[in-house]
PDB file of C-alpha atoms in Angstrom:
ATOM      1  CA  MET A   1     107.335 131.372  97.679  1.00 47.00           C
ATOM      2  CA  LYS A   2     104.399 129.383  97.137  1.00 62.00           C
ATOM      3  CA  ASP A   3     104.290 127.726  93.419  1.00 71.00           C
ATOM      4  CA  LYS A   4     101.032 127.576  91.200  1.00 80.00           C
ATOM      5  CA  LEU A   5     100.286 123.934  90.514  1.00 83.00           C
ATOM      6  CA  ASN A   6      99.464 122.942  86.870  1.00 91.00           C
ATOM      7  CA  PRO A   7      97.293 120.266  85.802  1.00 93.00           C
ATOM      8  CA  PHE A   8      98.585 117.653  84.963  1.00 95.00           C
ATOM      9  CA  HIS A   9      97.695 115.345  81.708  1.00 96.00           C
ATOM     10  CA  LEU A  10      97.859 111.740  81.821  1.00 97.00           C
ATOM     11  CA  ALA A  11      97.326 109.035  79.604  1.00 97.00           C
ATOM     12  CA  ILE A  12      96.750 105.366  80.134  1.00 96.00           C
ATOM     13  CA  PRO A  13      95.787 102.581  78.273  1.00 96.00           C
ATOM     14  CA  VAL A  14      92.207 100.402  78.987  1.00 96.00           C
ATOM     15  CA  LEU A  15      90.674  97.647  77.499  1.00 95.00           C
ATOM     16  CA  ASP A  16      87.275  98.687  77.596  1.00 96.00           C
ATOM     17  CA  LEU A  17      86.296 101.904  77.366  1.00 97.00           C
ATOM     18  CA  LYS A  18      82.547 101.399  78.333  1.00 98.00           C
ATOM     19  CA  GLU A  19      84.183  99.487  81.561  1.00 97.00           C
ATOM     20  CA  SER A  20      86.447 102.243  82.384  1.00 97.00           C
ATOM     21  CA  VAL A  21      83.604 104.944  81.479  1.00 98.00           C
ATOM     22  CA  PHE A  22      81.992 102.872  84.347  1.00 97.00           C
ATOM     23  CA  PHE A  23      84.212 103.131  86.765  1.00 97.00           C
ATOM     24  CA  TYR A  24      85.817 106.399  86.786  1.00 98.00           C
ATOM     25  CA  LYS A  25      82.930 107.793  86.709  1.00 97.00           C
ATOM     26  CA  ASP A  26      80.503 105.638  88.502  1.00 96.00           C
ATOM     27  CA  ILE A  27      82.315 104.164  91.125  1.00 96.00           C
ATOM     28  CA  LEU A  28      85.202 106.662  91.880  1.00 97.00           C
ATOM     29  CA  GLY A  29      82.727 109.415  90.659  1.00 96.00           C
ATOM     30  CA  LEU A  30      84.962 111.974  88.660  1.00 97.00           C
ATOM     31  CA  GLU A  31      83.234 113.996  85.894  1.00 98.00           C
ATOM     32  CA  LEU A  32      83.118 112.501  82.325  1.00 98.00           C
ATOM     33  CA  GLY A  33      84.881 115.427  79.567  1.00 97.00           C
ATOM     34  CA  ARG A  34      85.168 114.999  76.250  1.00 97.00           C
ATOM     35  CA  SER A  35      85.032 111.318  74.773  1.00 96.00           C
ATOM     36  CA  SER A  36      84.846 109.519  71.600  1.00 97.00           C
ATOM     37  CA  ASN A  37      85.014 105.386  70.486  1.00 96.00           C
ATOM     38  CA  LYS A  38      88.329 105.091  71.272  1.00 97.00           C
ATOM     39  CA  TRP A  39      88.807 107.063  74.389  1.00 98.00           C
ATOM     40  CA  ALA A  40      87.645 109.275  77.289  1.00 98.00           C
ATOM     41  CA  ASP A  41      88.840 112.123  78.935  1.00 98.00           C
ATOM     42  CA  PHE A  42      88.129 112.578  83.316  1.00 98.00           C
ATOM     43  CA  ASN A  43      89.090 115.272  85.431  1.00 98.00           C
ATOM     44  CA  PHE A  44      90.998 113.758  87.909  1.00 98.00           C
ATOM     45  CA  PHE A  45      90.645 116.211  91.042  1.00 96.00           C
ATOM     46  CA  GLY A  46      91.447 119.071  88.780  1.00 96.00           C
ATOM     47  CA  HIS A  47      93.630 116.296  86.574  1.00 97.00           C
ATOM     48  CA  GLN A  48      93.517 115.484  82.542  1.00 98.00           C
ATOM     49  CA  LEU A  49      93.140 111.988  82.495  1.00 98.00           C
ATOM     50  CA  VAL A  50      92.498 110.276  79.091  1.00 98.00           C
ATOM     51  CA  CYS A  51      91.537 106.679  78.827  1.00 97.00           C
ATOM     52  CA  HIS A  52      93.102 105.053  75.485  1.00 97.00           C
ATOM     53  CA  VAL A  53      91.547 101.779  74.388  1.00 97.00           C
ATOM     54  CA  SER A  54      94.656  99.806  73.529  1.00 95.00           C
ATOM     55  CA  ASP A  55      94.895  95.995  73.370  1.00 89.00           C
ATOM     56  CA  SER A  56      99.169  96.823  75.188  1.00 84.00           C
ATOM     57  CA  ILE A  57      98.401  96.744  79.416  1.00 81.00           C
ATOM     58  CA  ASN A  58     101.066  97.098  81.189  1.00 73.00           C
ATOM     59  CA  LYS A  59     102.661  94.534  82.912  1.00 78.00           C
ATOM     60  CA  GLN A  60     102.098  94.424  87.049  1.00 83.00           C
ATOM     61  CA  ILE A  61     105.018  94.668  88.423  1.00 89.00           C
ATOM     62  CA  SER A  62     105.581  95.695  92.301  1.00 90.00           C
ATOM     63  CA  ASN A  63     108.477  97.125  94.533  1.00 92.00           C
ATOM     64  CA  PRO A  64     108.795  96.806  98.490  1.00 91.00           C
ATOM     65  CA  VAL A  65     107.739  99.431 100.272  1.00 93.00           C
ATOM     66  CA  ASP A  66     107.933 100.168 104.182  1.00 88.00           C
ATOM     67  CA  GLY A  67     106.209  96.348 104.565  1.00 89.00           C
ATOM     68  CA  LYS A  68     104.303  96.524 101.382  1.00 89.00           C
ATOM     69  CA  GLU A  69     104.311  95.520  97.665  1.00 92.00           C
ATOM     70  CA  VAL A  70     103.674  98.440  96.000  1.00 92.00           C
ATOM     71  CA  PRO A  71     102.598  98.311  92.171  1.00 90.00           C
ATOM     72  CA  ILE A  72     104.762 100.325  89.639  1.00 91.00           C
ATOM     73  CA  PRO A  73     104.136 101.752  86.994  1.00 92.00           C
ATOM     74  CA  HIS A  74     101.035 103.084  89.465  1.00 94.00           C
ATOM     75  CA  PHE A  75      99.606 107.196  89.441  1.00 96.00           C
ATOM     76  CA  GLY A  76      97.481 108.781  91.387  1.00 97.00           C
ATOM     77  CA  VAL A  77      97.214 112.307  93.648  1.00 97.00           C
ATOM     78  CA  VAL A  78      98.114 113.250  96.677  1.00 97.00           C
ATOM     79  CA  LEU A  79      94.939 115.270  98.654  1.00 97.00           C
ATOM     80  CA  SER A  80      94.481 116.916 102.135  1.00 96.00           C
ATOM     81  CA  LYS A  81      93.686 114.612 105.122  1.00 96.00           C
ATOM     82  CA  GLU A  82      90.106 115.831 104.424  1.00 96.00           C
ATOM     83  CA  GLU A  83      89.614 115.539 101.125  1.00 97.00           C
ATOM     84  CA  PHE A  84      90.966 112.029 101.776  1.00 97.00           C
ATOM     85  CA  ASN A  85      88.886 111.091 104.095  1.00 97.00           C
ATOM     86  CA  LYS A  86      85.907 112.035 102.278  1.00 97.00           C
ATOM     87  CA  PHE A  87      86.909 109.899  99.354  1.00 97.00           C
ATOM     88  CA  LEU A  88      87.246 106.891 100.898  1.00 96.00           C
ATOM     89  CA  LEU A  89      83.491 107.687 102.479  1.00 95.00           C
ATOM     90  CA  LYS A  90      82.392 108.162  98.779  1.00 95.00           C
ATOM     91  CA  ILE A  91      84.170 104.626  97.640  1.00 95.00           C
ATOM     92  CA  ASN A  92      83.646 102.406 100.614  1.00 91.00           C
ATOM     93  CA  ASP A  93      80.526 101.069  99.832  1.00 90.00           C
ATOM     94  CA  LYS A  94      81.814 100.459  95.712  1.00 92.00           C
ATOM     95  CA  ASP A  95      82.884  97.599  94.468  1.00 87.00           C
ATOM     96  CA  ILE A  96      86.851  97.923  95.087  1.00 93.00           C
ATOM     97  CA  ASP A  97      89.021  95.373  95.363  1.00 87.00           C
ATOM     98  CA  PHE A  98      92.324  96.882  97.180  1.00 94.00           C
ATOM     99  CA  ILE A  99      95.844  96.062  96.608  1.00 94.00           C
ATOM    100  CA  ILE A 100      96.617  98.072  99.672  1.00 96.00           C
ATOM    101  CA  GLU A 101      93.990  98.575 102.294  1.00 96.00           C
ATOM    102  CA  PRO A 102      93.504 102.069 103.095  1.00 96.00           C
ATOM    103  CA  THR A 103      96.393 102.098 106.056  1.00 96.00           C
ATOM    104  CA  ILE A 104      98.647 105.237 107.492  1.00 96.00           C
ATOM    105  CA  ARG A 105     102.664 104.756 105.616  1.00 94.00           C
ATOM    106  CA  PHE A 106     105.721 105.905 106.850  1.00 95.00           C
ATOM    107  CA  LYS A 107     104.296 106.339 110.463  1.00 95.00           C
ATOM    108  CA  GLY A 108     106.002 108.756 112.976  1.00 94.00           C
ATOM    109  CA  GLU A 109     109.033 109.303 110.217  1.00 93.00           C
ATOM    110  CA  ILE A 110     108.833 112.551 108.290  1.00 92.00           C
ATOM    111  CA  GLY A 111     107.117 111.577 105.238  1.00 92.00           C
ATOM    112  CA  GLU A 112     103.804 109.693 107.211  1.00 95.00           C
ATOM    113  CA  GLN A 113     100.787 109.687 105.150  1.00 96.00           C
ATOM    114  CA  MET A 114      97.593 107.958 104.578  1.00 97.00           C
ATOM    115  CA  THR A 115      97.650 105.530 101.386  1.00 97.00           C
ATOM    116  CA  MET A 116      95.447 103.302  99.224  1.00 97.00           C
ATOM    117  CA  PHE A 117      96.204 101.431  96.362  1.00 97.00           C
ATOM    118  CA  PHE A 118      93.187  99.922  93.973  1.00 97.00           C
ATOM    119  CA  ARG A 119      93.397  99.016  90.322  1.00 95.00           C
ATOM    120  CA  ASP A 120      90.872  99.996  87.206  1.00 95.00           C
ATOM    121  CA  PRO A 121      89.071  96.979  85.073  1.00 94.00           C
ATOM    122  CA  SER A 122      92.006  97.410  83.263  1.00 94.00           C
ATOM    123  CA  GLY A 123      94.777  96.532  85.811  1.00 93.00           C
ATOM    124  CA  ASN A 124      96.213 100.337  85.891  1.00 95.00           C
ATOM    125  CA  ALA A 125      97.370 100.772  89.533  1.00 96.00           C
ATOM    126  CA  ILE A 126      96.150 103.845  91.123  1.00 97.00           C
ATOM    127  CA  GLU A 127      97.125 105.284  94.297  1.00 97.00           C
ATOM    128  CA  ILE A 128      95.557 107.548  96.153  1.00 98.00           C
ATOM    129  CA  LYS A 129      97.203 109.577  99.718  1.00 97.00           C
ATOM    130  CA  ALA A 130      97.131 112.423 101.930  1.00 97.00           C
ATOM    131  CA  PHE A 131     100.636 113.651 104.150  1.00 96.00           C
ATOM    132  CA  LYS A 132     100.093 114.305 107.844  1.00 95.00           C
ATOM    133  CA  ASN A 133     102.139 117.272 107.221  1.00 93.00           C
ATOM    134  CA  MET A 134     101.481 118.576 103.188  1.00 92.00           C
ATOM    135  CA  SER A 135     104.876 120.429 103.323  1.00 90.00           C
ATOM    136  CA  ASN A 136     106.444 116.920 103.900  1.00 89.00           C
ATOM    137  CA  LEU A 137     105.684 116.265 100.407  1.00 88.00           C
ATOM    138  CA  PHE A 138     109.105 116.803  99.041  1.00 87.00           C
ATOM    139  CA  SER A 139     111.706 116.577 102.257  1.00 85.00           C
ATOM    140  CA  SER A 140     113.925 113.775 103.120  1.00 78.00           C
TER     141      SER A 140
END
């Protein structure tokens, strides 16, 4: 039985709204939705991402996963392999400072996946990934 996925809503703190709008809209190519002088909505691969101006940003910490230091907290999206590669091509000539360069994680294991990590201008960590076999998304 295939479940219908509902869009999630995620609100994150940002230090500078203008800089954040430029990053999400012009660098990542996300569609800008409603906004004010304190927040802005984006279409994050069919989900609602809202950047709220705040002077309090999460402390940057990490956890080791498959030999890499993965930033926590982080958010992201699971794409198909084709969508992952298309997105990577779209941002390839942009000034993205990767925390973890596009790579394959858990190679040869059930959860094998392509992944990349980067931060927005406020330090929020973002992961974009694609499983070799999407049916293994929740497999152990």
